[in-house]
Coordinates of C-alpha atoms in Angstrom, one line a residue:
X1 CA -25.8 17.6 8.6
X2 CA -26.0 14.9 5.8
X3 CA -28.7 12.3 5.2
X4 CA -29.1 9.5 2.6
X5 CA -32.5 8.4 1.5
X6 CA -32.9 5.0 -0.1
X7 CA -29.4 5.2 -1.5
X8 CA -28.7 2.3 -3.9
X9 CA -25.7 1.4 -6.1
X10 CA -25.8 -1.6 -8.5
X11 CA -23.7 -2.7 -11.4
X12 CA -24.7 -5.2 -14.1
X13 CA -22.9 -8.0 -12.3
X14 CA -23.0 -6.9 -8.6
X15 CA -25.1 -5.0 -6.1
X16 CA -23.0 -3.0 -3.7
X17 CA -25.7 -1.6 -1.4
X18 CA -29.4 -1.0 -1.4
X19 CA -31.8 1.5 0.3
X20 CA -29.3 3.0 2.6
X21 CA -30.9 5.4 5.1
X22 CA -28.5 7.0 7.5
X23 CA -28.1 10.4 9.1
X24 CA -24.6 11.8 9.7
X25 CA -24.6 14.2 12.6
X26 CA -22.4 17.1 13.7
X27 CA -19.5 16.4 16.0
X28 CA -19.5 12.7 15.1
X29 CA -16.5 11.1 13.4
X30 CA -17.5 8.0 11.5
X31 CA -15.2 5.1 10.5
X32 CA -16.6 3.4 7.3
X33 CA -15.5 -0.3 7.4
X34 CA -16.2 -3.4 5.3
X35 CA -14.6 -6.1 3.3
X36 CA -12.5 -5.2 0.3
X37 CA -14.9 -4.8 -2.7
X38 CA -17.9 -4.2 -0.4
X39 CA -18.2 -0.6 -1.8
X40 CA -16.7 1.6 0.8
X41 CA -14.9 4.0 -1.6
X42 CA -17.9 4.0 -3.9
X43 CA -20.3 5.0 -1.1
X44 CA -17.9 7.7 0.1
X45 CA -17.7 9.1 -3.5
X46 CA -21.4 9.1 -3.8
X47 CA -22.1 11.0 -0.6
X48 CA -19.3 13.5 -1.4
X49 CA -20.9 14.2 -4.7
X50 CA -18.1 12.7 -6.8
X51 CA -20.2 9.9 -8.2
X52 CA -23.8 9.3 -9.1
X53 CA -25.8 6.6 -7.3
X54 CA -28.1 4.2 -9.2
X55 CA -31.0 5.6 -7.2
X56 CA -31.8 7.4 -4.0
X57 CA -31.1 10.9 -2.7
X58 CA -28.5 12.8 -0.6
X59 CA -29.6 15.8 1.5
X60 CA -27.0 18.2 2.9
X61 CA -27.7 21.2 5.0
X62 CA -27.4 24.5 3.1
X63 CA -24.2 26.5 3.4
X64 CA -21.9 23.7 4.7
X65 CA -18.3 23.5 3.5
X66 CA -17.3 20.0 2.3
X67 CA -13.7 18.8 2.2
X68 CA -12.6 15.8 0.2
X69 CA -9.2 14.3 0.4
X70 CA -7.8 14.2 -3.1
X71 CA -5.7 11.3 -4.3
X72 CA -3.7 12.9 -7.2
X73 CA -0.5 14.1 -5.6
X74 CA 0.9 15.2 -9.0
X75 CA -1.9 17.7 -9.7
X76 CA -0.1 20.7 -8.2
X77 CA 3.5 20.3 -9.5
X78 CA 3.9 24.0 -10.4
X79 CA 2.5 25.4 -7.2
X80 CA 4.5 26.2 -4.1
X81 CA 3.8 24.1 -1.0
X82 CA 2.0 27.1 0.6
X83 CA -0.2 27.8 -2.5
X84 CA -1.1 24.1 -2.8
X85 CA -2.4 24.2 0.8
X86 CA -4.2 27.6 0.2
X87 CA -6.0 26.1 -2.8
X88 CA -7.9 24.0 -0.3
X89 CA -10.0 27.2 0.0
X90 CA -10.4 28.0 -3.7
X91 CA -12.5 31.1 -3.1
X92 CA -9.8 32.6 -0.8
X93 CA -7.0 31.4 -3.1
X94 CA -8.5 33.1 -6.2
X95 CA -9.1 36.3 -4.2
X96 CA -5.6 36.5 -2.8
X97 CA -3.9 35.8 -6.1
X98 CA -6.1 38.3 -8.0
X99 CA -5.6 40.9 -5.3
X100 CA -1.8 40.5 -5.3
X101 CA -1.8 40.7 -9.1
X102 CA -3.7 44.0 -9.1
X103 CA -1.5 45.6 -6.5
X104 CA 1.6 44.6 -8.5
X105 CA 0.4 45.3 -12.0
X106 CA -2.8 47.5 -12.2
X107 CA -3.2 51.2 -12.2
X108 CA -4.3 51.9 -8.6
X109 CA -5.7 55.3 -9.6
X110 CA -8.3 53.5 -11.8
X111 CA -11.7 53.5 -10.0
X112 CA -12.7 50.1 -11.5
X113 CA -9.5 48.6 -10.1
X114 CA -10.2 50.0 -6.7
X115 CA -13.7 48.8 -6.8
X116 CA -12.5 45.2 -7.7
X117 CA -9.9 45.4 -4.9
X118 CA -12.7 46.3 -2.5
X119 CA -14.7 43.3 -3.5
X120 CA -11.7 41.1 -3.2
X121 CA -11.0 42.4 0.3
X122 CA -14.6 41.5 1.2
X123 CA -14.1 37.9 0.0
X124 CA -10.8 37.7 2.0
X125 CA -12.5 39.0 5.1
X126 CA -15.4 36.5 4.8
X127 CA -13.1 33.5 4.2
X128 CA -10.3 34.6 6.6
X129 CA -11.7 37.1 9.2
X130 CA -8.5 37.2 11.2
X131 CA -6.3 37.6 8.2
X132 CA -4.1 34.7 9.4
X133 CA -4.3 32.2 6.5
X134 CA -0.5 32.5 5.8
X135 CA 0.3 31.9 9.5
X136 CA -2.0 29.0 9.7
X137 CA -0.6 27.4 6.5
X138 CA 3.0 27.9 7.8
X139 CA 2.0 26.2 11.1
X140 CA 0.5 23.2 9.4
X141 CA 3.4 22.7 7.0
X142 CA 5.9 22.9 9.9
X143 CA 4.0 20.4 11.9
X144 CA 4.1 18.1 8.9
X145 CA 7.9 18.4 8.8
X146 CA 8.3 21.1 6.2
X147 CA 10.6 23.9 7.6
X148 CA 9.8 27.6 6.7
X149 CA 12.6 27.5 4.2
X150 CA 10.7 25.0 2.0
X151 CA 7.3 26.7 2.0
X152 CA 7.9 28.5 -1.3
X153 CA 9.5 25.5 -3.0
X154 CA 7.5 23.9 -5.9
X155 CA 5.6 20.7 -5.3
X156 CA 7.6 19.0 -8.0
X157 CA 10.8 19.4 -5.9
X158 CA 9.6 17.3 -3.0
X159 CA 9.5 13.4 -2.7
X160 CA 6.3 11.6 -3.8
X161 CA 5.6 10.5 -0.2
X162 CA 5.6 14.1 1.0
X163 CA 3.2 15.3 -1.6
X164 CA 0.4 13.3 0.0
X165 CA 1.1 15.3 3.2
X166 CA 0.4 18.5 1.3
X167 CA -3.0 17.0 0.1
X168 CA -3.9 16.4 3.7
X169 CA -2.9 19.9 4.7
X170 CA -5.0 21.2 1.7
X171 CA -8.2 19.5 2.8
X172 CA -7.8 20.3 6.5
X173 CA -6.7 23.9 6.2
X174 CA -10.2 25.3 5.4
X175 CA -11.7 23.4 8.4
X176 CA -14.6 22.0 6.4
X177 CA -18.0 21.3 8.1
X178 CA -18.1 17.8 6.5
X179 CA -14.9 15.9 5.9
X180 CA -14.4 12.9 3.7
X181 CA -11.1 10.9 3.9
X182 CA -10.3 7.8 2.0
X183 CA -7.2 6.0 3.4
X184 CA -5.6 9.2 4.8
X185 CA -2.7 7.3 6.5
X186 CA -1.4 5.8 3.3
X187 CA 2.2 6.9 2.7
X188 CA 2.4 8.6 6.1
X189 CA 5.1 7.9 8.6
X190 CA 4.3 7.3 12.3
X191 CA 4.9 10.9 13.3
X192 CA 2.6 12.3 10.6
X193 CA -0.1 9.8 11.5
X194 CA 0.1 10.9 15.1
X195 CA -0.2 14.5 13.9
X196 CA -3.2 13.6 11.8
X197 CA -4.9 11.8 14.7
X198 CA -4.5 14.8 17.0
X199 CA -5.8 17.1 14.3
X200 CA -8.9 15.0 13.5
X201 CA -9.8 14.5 17.1
X202 CA -10.4 18.3 17.3
X203 CA -12.5 18.4 14.1
X204 CA -15.8 20.1 15.0
X205 CA -17.9 19.1 12.1
X206 CA -18.8 15.7 10.6
X207 CA -16.2 13.3 9.3
X208 CA -16.3 10.0 7.4
X209 CA -13.1 8.1 7.1
X210 CA -12.0 4.9 5.4
X211 CA -8.8 3.4 6.8
X212 CA -7.2 0.0 7.3
X213 CA -5.2 1.3 10.2
X214 CA -6.9 -0.1 13.3
X215 CA -5.1 2.1 15.8
X216 CA -6.0 5.2 13.7
X217 CA -9.7 4.3 13.7
X218 CA -9.7 3.5 17.4
X219 CA -8.0 6.8 18.1
X220 CA -10.1 9.0 15.9
X221 CA -13.6 7.6 15.4
X222 CA -16.6 8.0 17.7
X223 CA -18.9 5.9 15.5
X224 CA -18.6 3.0 13.0
X225 CA -20.5 2.5 9.8
X226 CA -20.4 -1.2 8.9
X227 CA -21.0 -1.9 5.2
X228 CA -22.0 -5.5 5.0
X229 CA -24.9 -7.6 3.6
X230 CA -25.5 -4.7 1.1
X231 CA -26.6 -2.4 3.9
X232 CA -25.0 -0.1 6.5
X233 CA -25.4 -0.5 10.3
X234 CA -24.3 2.2 12.6
X235 CA -22.5 1.5 15.9
X236 CA -21.4 3.8 18.7
X237 CA -17.8 3.7 19.6
X238 CA -14.6 2.9 17.8
X239 CA -13.4 -0.2 15.9
X240 CA -12.8 -2.3 19.0
X241 CA -16.3 -1.4 20.4
X242 CA -17.8 -2.4 17.0
X243 CA -15.9 -5.7 17.0
X244 CA -17.3 -6.7 20.4
X245 CA -20.9 -5.5 19.6
X246 CA -21.0 -7.2 16.2
X247 CA -19.7 -10.5 17.7
X248 CA -22.4 -10.4 20.4
X249 CA -25.1 -9.6 17.8
X250 CA -23.9 -12.5 15.6
X251 CA -24.0 -14.9 18.5
X252 CA -27.5 -13.7 19.5
X253 CA -28.8 -14.3 16.0
X254 CA -27.3 -17.8 15.9
X255 CA -28.8 -18.6 19.3
X256 CA -32.2 -17.3 18.2
X257 CA -32.1 -19.4 15.0
X258 CA -31.1 -22.5 16.9
X259 CA -33.9 -22.0 19.3
X260 CA -36.4 -21.7 16.4
X261 CA -35.0 -24.8 14.8
X262 CA -35.5 -26.8 18.0
X263 CA -39.1 -25.5 18.2
X264 CA -39.6 -26.5 14.6
X265 CA -38.4 -30.0 15.3
X266 CA -40.6 -30.4 18.3
X267 CA -43.7 -29.1 16.4
X268 CA -43.0 -31.4 13.4
X269 CA -42.5 -34.4 15.8
X270 CA -45.9 -33.7 17.5
X271 CA -47.7 -33.3 14.2
X272 CA -46.3 -36.6 12.9
X273 CA -47.3 -38.5 16.1
X274 CA -50.8 -37.2 16.5
X275 CA -52.1 -36.0 13.1
X276 CA -53.8 -39.4 12.5
X277 CA -55.2 -39.6 16.1
X278 CA -58.8 -38.2 16.1
X279 CA -58.6 -37.1 19.7
X280 CA -55.4 -35.2 19.1
X281 CA -56.2 -33.9 15.6
X282 CA -57.3 -30.4 16.8
X283 CA -54.0 -30.0 18.7
X284 CA -52.0 -31.2 15.7
X285 CA -53.8 -28.7 13.5
X286 CA -52.9 -26.0 16.1
X287 CA -49.3 -27.0 16.0
X288 CA -49.3 -26.9 12.2
X289 CA -50.5 -23.3 12.3
X290 CA -47.7 -22.5 14.8
X291 CA -45.2 -24.2 12.4
X292 CA -46.5 -22.2 9.4
X293 CA -46.0 -18.9 11.3
X294 CA -42.5 -19.8 12.4
X295 CA -40.0 -17.7 10.5
X296 CA -36.5 -19.2 10.6
X297 CA -34.2 -16.7 9.0
X298 CA -30.8 -17.9 7.7
X299 CA -27.9 -16.5 9.8
X300 CA -26.1 -14.3 7.3
X301 CA -22.4 -15.0 6.8
X302 CA -20.4 -11.8 6.7
X303 CA -18.7 -10.8 3.5
X304 CA -15.6 -10.4 5.5
X305 CA -13.2 -13.3 5.3
X306 CA -10.2 -13.7 7.6
X307 CA -7.1 -15.1 6.0
X308 CA -5.1 -17.7 7.9
X309 CA -1.5 -16.6 7.8
X310 CA 1.0 -19.1 9.3
X311 CA 4.8 -18.7 8.9
X312 CA 6.7 -21.9 9.7
X313 CA 10.5 -21.9 9.3
X314 CA 12.0 -25.0 7.6
X315 CA 15.3 -24.6 9.5
X316 CA 16.1 -23.8 13.1
X317 CA 18.2 -20.7 13.6
X318 CA 21.7 -21.1 15.0
X319 CA 23.6 -18.7 17.2
X320 CA 24.1 -16.0 14.5
X321 CA 21.5 -14.1 12.5
X322 CA 23.0 -10.9 11.0
X323 CA 25.8 -8.5 11.8
X324 CA 26.9 -5.4 9.9
X325 CA 29.7 -2.9 10.7
X326 CA 30.4 0.6 9.4
X327 CA 28.0 0.4 6.5
X328 CA 27.4 3.6 4.5
X329 CA 25.2 4.3 1.5
X330 CA 24.8 7.4 -0.8
X331 CA 22.4 8.1 -3.7
X332 CA 23.4 10.8 -6.3
X333 CA 25.9 12.3 -3.9
X334 CA 23.4 12.4 -1.0
X335 CA 24.4 10.5 2.1
X336 CA 21.6 8.2 3.3
X337 CA 23.5 6.8 6.3
X338 CA 27.1 6.4 7.4
X339 CA 29.0 4.0 9.6
X340 CA 25.9 2.1 10.8
X341 CA 26.5 -0.9 13.1
X342 CA 23.7 -3.4 13.6
X343 CA 23.6 -6.9 15.2
X344 CA 20.5 -9.0 15.1
X345 CA 20.3 -11.8 17.6
X346 CA 18.2 -15.0 17.6
X347 CA 14.6 -14.2 18.8
X348 CA 14.8 -10.5 17.8
X349 CA 11.5 -9.3 16.2
X350 CA 12.4 -5.8 15.1
X351 CA 10.1 -2.9 14.0
X352 CA 12.2 -0.6 11.8
X353 CA 10.7 2.9 12.0
X354 CA 11.5 6.4 10.9
X355 CA 10.2 9.2 8.6
X356 CA 9.7 8.6 4.9
X357 CA 12.8 8.9 2.9
X358 CA 15.2 8.3 5.8
X359 CA 16.6 5.0 4.3
X360 CA 14.5 2.2 5.8
X361 CA 13.9 0.4 2.5
X362 CA 17.6 0.9 1.6
X363 CA 18.7 -0.8 4.8
X364 CA 16.3 -3.7 4.0
X365 CA 17.7 -4.1 0.5
X366 CA 21.3 -4.1 1.9
X367 CA 20.3 -6.8 4.5
X368 CA 18.8 -9.1 1.8
X369 CA 21.8 -8.3 -0.5
X370 CA 19.7 -6.7 -3.2
X371 CA 21.9 -3.6 -2.8
X372 CA 25.6 -3.2 -1.9
X373 CA 26.7 -0.7 0.7
X374 CA 29.3 1.8 -0.3
X375 CA 31.5 0.8 2.7
X376 CA 31.4 -1.7 5.5
X377 CA 30.9 -5.4 6.0
X378 CA 27.9 -7.7 6.3
X379 CA 27.8 -11.2 7.8
X380 CA 24.7 -13.5 7.7
X381 CA 24.5 -16.5 9.9
X382 CA 25.1 -19.9 8.3
X383 CA 21.7 -21.3 9.2
X384 CA 19.7 -18.2 8.0
X385 CA 17.1 -18.6 5.2
X386 CA 15.6 -15.2 4.3
X387 CA 12.1 -14.4 3.3
X388 CA 11.8 -10.9 1.8
X389 CA 8.6 -8.9 1.2
X390 CA 9.7 -5.8 -0.9
X391 CA 7.8 -2.5 -0.8
X392 CA 6.9 -2.4 -4.5
X393 CA 5.6 -5.9 -5.2
X394 CA 3.6 -4.8 -8.2
X395 CA 6.7 -5.3 -10.2
X396 CA 7.2 -8.8 -8.8
X397 CA 3.7 -10.1 -9.6
X398 CA 2.7 -9.7 -13.2
X399 CA 2.2 -11.7 -16.4
X400 CA -0.2 -14.2 -17.8
X401 CA 0.6 -17.0 -15.3
X402 CA -2.2 -18.2 -13.0
X403 CA -1.9 -17.8 -9.3
X404 CA -1.2 -21.5 -8.9
X405 CA 1.5 -21.5 -11.6
X406 CA 3.3 -18.5 -10.2
X407 CA 3.4 -20.0 -6.7
X408 CA 4.4 -23.4 -8.0
X409 CA 7.4 -21.8 -9.6
X410 CA 9.1 -21.1 -6.3
X411 CA 9.1 -24.8 -5.2
X412 CA 8.4 -27.3 -7.9
X413 CA 9.0 -30.2 -5.5
X414 CA 6.3 -29.1 -3.1
X415 CA 3.1 -31.2 -3.1
X416 CA 0.4 -29.4 -5.2
X417 CA -2.0 -29.8 -2.3
X418 CA 0.3 -27.7 0.0
X419 CA 0.4 -25.0 -2.7
X420 CA -3.3 -24.9 -3.0
X421 CA -3.7 -24.8 0.8
X422 CA -1.3 -21.8 0.9
X423 CA -3.5 -20.0 -1.7
X424 CA -6.6 -21.0 0.2
X425 CA -5.2 -19.6 3.4
X426 CA -5.0 -16.2 1.7
X427 CA -8.6 -16.5 0.4
X428 CA -7.8 -17.8 -3.1
X429 CA -10.0 -20.9 -3.5
X430 CA -11.5 -22.9 -6.3
X431 CA -11.5 -21.1 -9.6
X432 CA -9.7 -18.0 -8.1
X433 CA -6.5 -20.0 -8.1
X434 CA -6.7 -20.1 -11.9
X435 CA -6.9 -16.3 -12.1
X436 CA -4.2 -14.5 -14.1
X437 CA -1.7 -12.4 -12.2
X438 CA -2.4 -9.3 -14.4
X439 CA -6.0 -9.3 -13.1
X440 CA -5.1 -9.0 -9.4
X441 CA -5.8 -5.9 -7.3
X442 CA -3.2 -4.4 -5.1
X443 CA -4.6 -6.2 -2.0
X444 CA -4.7 -9.5 -3.8
X445 CA -1.0 -9.1 -4.9
X446 CA 0.0 -8.5 -1.3
X447 CA -1.9 -11.7 -0.2
X448 CA -0.2 -13.6 -3.0
X449 CA 3.2 -12.5 -1.8
X450 CA 2.4 -13.6 1.7
X451 CA 1.5 -17.0 0.3
X452 CA 4.9 -17.1 -1.3
X453 CA 6.6 -16.4 2.1
X454 CA 4.6 -19.1 3.7
X455 CA 5.7 -21.9 1.3
X456 CA 9.3 -20.7 1.3
X457 CA 9.6 -21.3 5.0
X458 CA 12.3 -18.7 5.7
X459 CA 13.5 -18.3 9.3
X460 CA 14.4 -14.6 8.9
X461 CA 11.6 -12.4 7.5
X462 CA 12.4 -9.0 6.2
X463 CA 9.1 -7.2 5.5
X464 CA 9.0 -3.7 3.9
X465 CA 5.5 -2.2 4.4
X466 CA 3.6 -5.5 4.1
X467 CA 0.2 -3.9 5.2
X468 CA -0.2 -1.7 2.1
X469 CA -3.5 -2.5 0.4
X470 CA -4.4 -5.1 3.0
X471 CA -7.8 -4.9 4.8
X472 CA -8.2 -4.8 8.6
X473 CA -8.8 -8.5 8.9
X474 CA -5.7 -9.4 6.9
X475 CA -3.6 -7.0 9.0
X476 CA -4.8 -8.4 12.2
X477 CA -4.1 -12.0 10.9
X478 CA -0.6 -10.9 9.9
X479 CA 0.1 -9.4 13.3
X480 CA -0.9 -12.7 15.0
X481 CA 1.2 -14.7 12.5
X482 CA 4.3 -12.6 13.2
X483 CA 3.7 -12.9 17.0
X484 CA 3.6 -16.7 16.8
X485 CA 6.5 -17.0 14.3
X486 CA 9.5 -18.8 15.8
X487 CA 12.1 -17.1 13.7
X488 CA 13.5 -13.6 13.3
X489 CA 11.7 -10.6 11.9
X490 CA 12.7 -7.1 10.7
X491 CA 9.6 -5.3 9.5
X492 CA 9.1 -1.7 8.2
X493 CA 5.7 -0.5 9.1
X494 CA 3.7 2.6 10.0
X495 CA 0.8 0.5 11.4
X496 CA 0.8 0.8 15.2
X497 CA -1.4 -2.2 15.8
X498 CA 0.9 -4.4 13.7
X499 CA 4.0 -3.2 15.5
X500 CA 2.4 -3.6 18.9
X501 CA 1.4 -7.2 18.0
X502 CA 4.9 -8.6 17.3
X503 CA 7.9 -6.3 18.0
X504 CA 10.2 -6.9 21.0
X505 CA 12.9 -4.5 19.6
X506 CA 12.5 -1.1 18.0
X507 CA 15.1 0.4 15.7
X508 CA 14.5 4.0 14.6
X509 CA 16.4 5.7 11.8
X510 CA 16.7 9.4 12.7
X511 CA 17.6 11.9 9.9
X512 CA 20.5 14.2 10.3
X513 CA 22.8 16.3 8.1
X514 CA 25.3 13.6 8.0
X515 CA 22.9 10.8 7.1
X516 CA 20.5 8.8 9.3
X517 CA 21.6 7.6 12.7
X518 CA 20.1 4.6 14.7
X519 CA 18.3 4.5 17.9
X520 CA 18.2 0.9 19.1
X521 CA 15.7 0.0 21.9
X522 CA 15.0 -3.5 23.2
X523 CA 11.4 -3.6 24.2
X524 CA 7.9 -3.0 22.8
X525 CA 6.8 0.1 20.9
X526 CA 4.7 1.3 23.8
X527 CA 7.7 1.0 26.1
X528 CA 9.8 2.8 23.5
X529 CA 7.3 5.7 23.4
X530 CA 7.3 5.9 27.2
X531 CA 11.1 6.0 27.3
X532 CA 11.1 8.8 24.7

């Protein structure tokens, strides 16, 4: 359905990829993976036609409909939710709107008007043969959590997190032949991610998706495109299948190189011993020719780097962690939750889940005492030292300080070597530690904040969406670190793999007319789903 021919993208200071030749087939769903900065989003923009490559060609079968997930959720503020979704098929949208306008405002006895209406009906029939676009849009919106009563509301009236759901509905509604999705699970809650997974598994065309959600890639993708070493290798299967296959290939390459190195040593030793011996000179010359032909390729080191995340609490937890009774909170007259009781015990590693806007971040802020509840009481154990990862850390990390200076400011007594080690664990080494905060990307800021938590040594970690902007390797390392951590955890996340890695207790905030209520389950997330 789509083919790249010698596709190359270079910048003055960096080569992203070179001479990419791949063919994307129908009924295959490709997960595009690679290290941060490898060029995944750039490659996706090039093959979707949004960006010009440095050289090479892209061939697409004629007549295919292409769908690209848009990223600007504020572009449709004055459209209704239904119209924003309908705009995913612009030809149908324009025809429907023009047709409705003519029926309401034009002189229907005018032949030209009737001729235009006939042409518009033809377009509608071509784009929507069963005349069911409004029913299909209503179904998608309801599945995404928007009741019928909201479908004519304007986009500007819904929360920012929900606007991204509309962009997803917009790109999926026309059922494109080729679908390009860059981080489609960002800002989605677990229920919406599950809906998206089920929807994409039934996509009948070609799909290329970039995601840092391992569970999502495993669930949806049938093939993996691995962008590394400035090229792309294709693997059959999902992310876990790729991980096994790529590990085997790397070991085979290393074994082959070691074998050639041993052969090289043996040949060189023979030549040294017998080159001066007249009777052995012919054999020595033969060995030299063998040595000259021996091609020992360097085993390439992947551009991926795994951070080493280790949380060690400086103080052991006593018998009490956290307890709250009858806490309530409202914003602008709207009740978030009322009379919530929560007791956290030593050893609890809690995944706090629930739909967007239900109050998860509010509860975290109350626990860390950044926000006061309207009613109720809180009690923190005497031995507790909190470590807090807020949702919007961009506000926390800015200015002209270097990475080392910023981290040093949290513990001026700590040995400088320990601070540099903490930065190194999160892949900031050498000159990178002298980088200015203002020059950091979103993913780098998240890794910096994890460095801060590591040197603080808190025994109760409260993490609000810590995986945003992190790549797959960092998320996997974070899950392992939380699993091994000997303190308490309360973590808000929509990443299934992360939750599965550490959680032994699930707390779900469930929306209701009288504010959110709590479902408290002791066990893993998988056990919680089985129980539900």
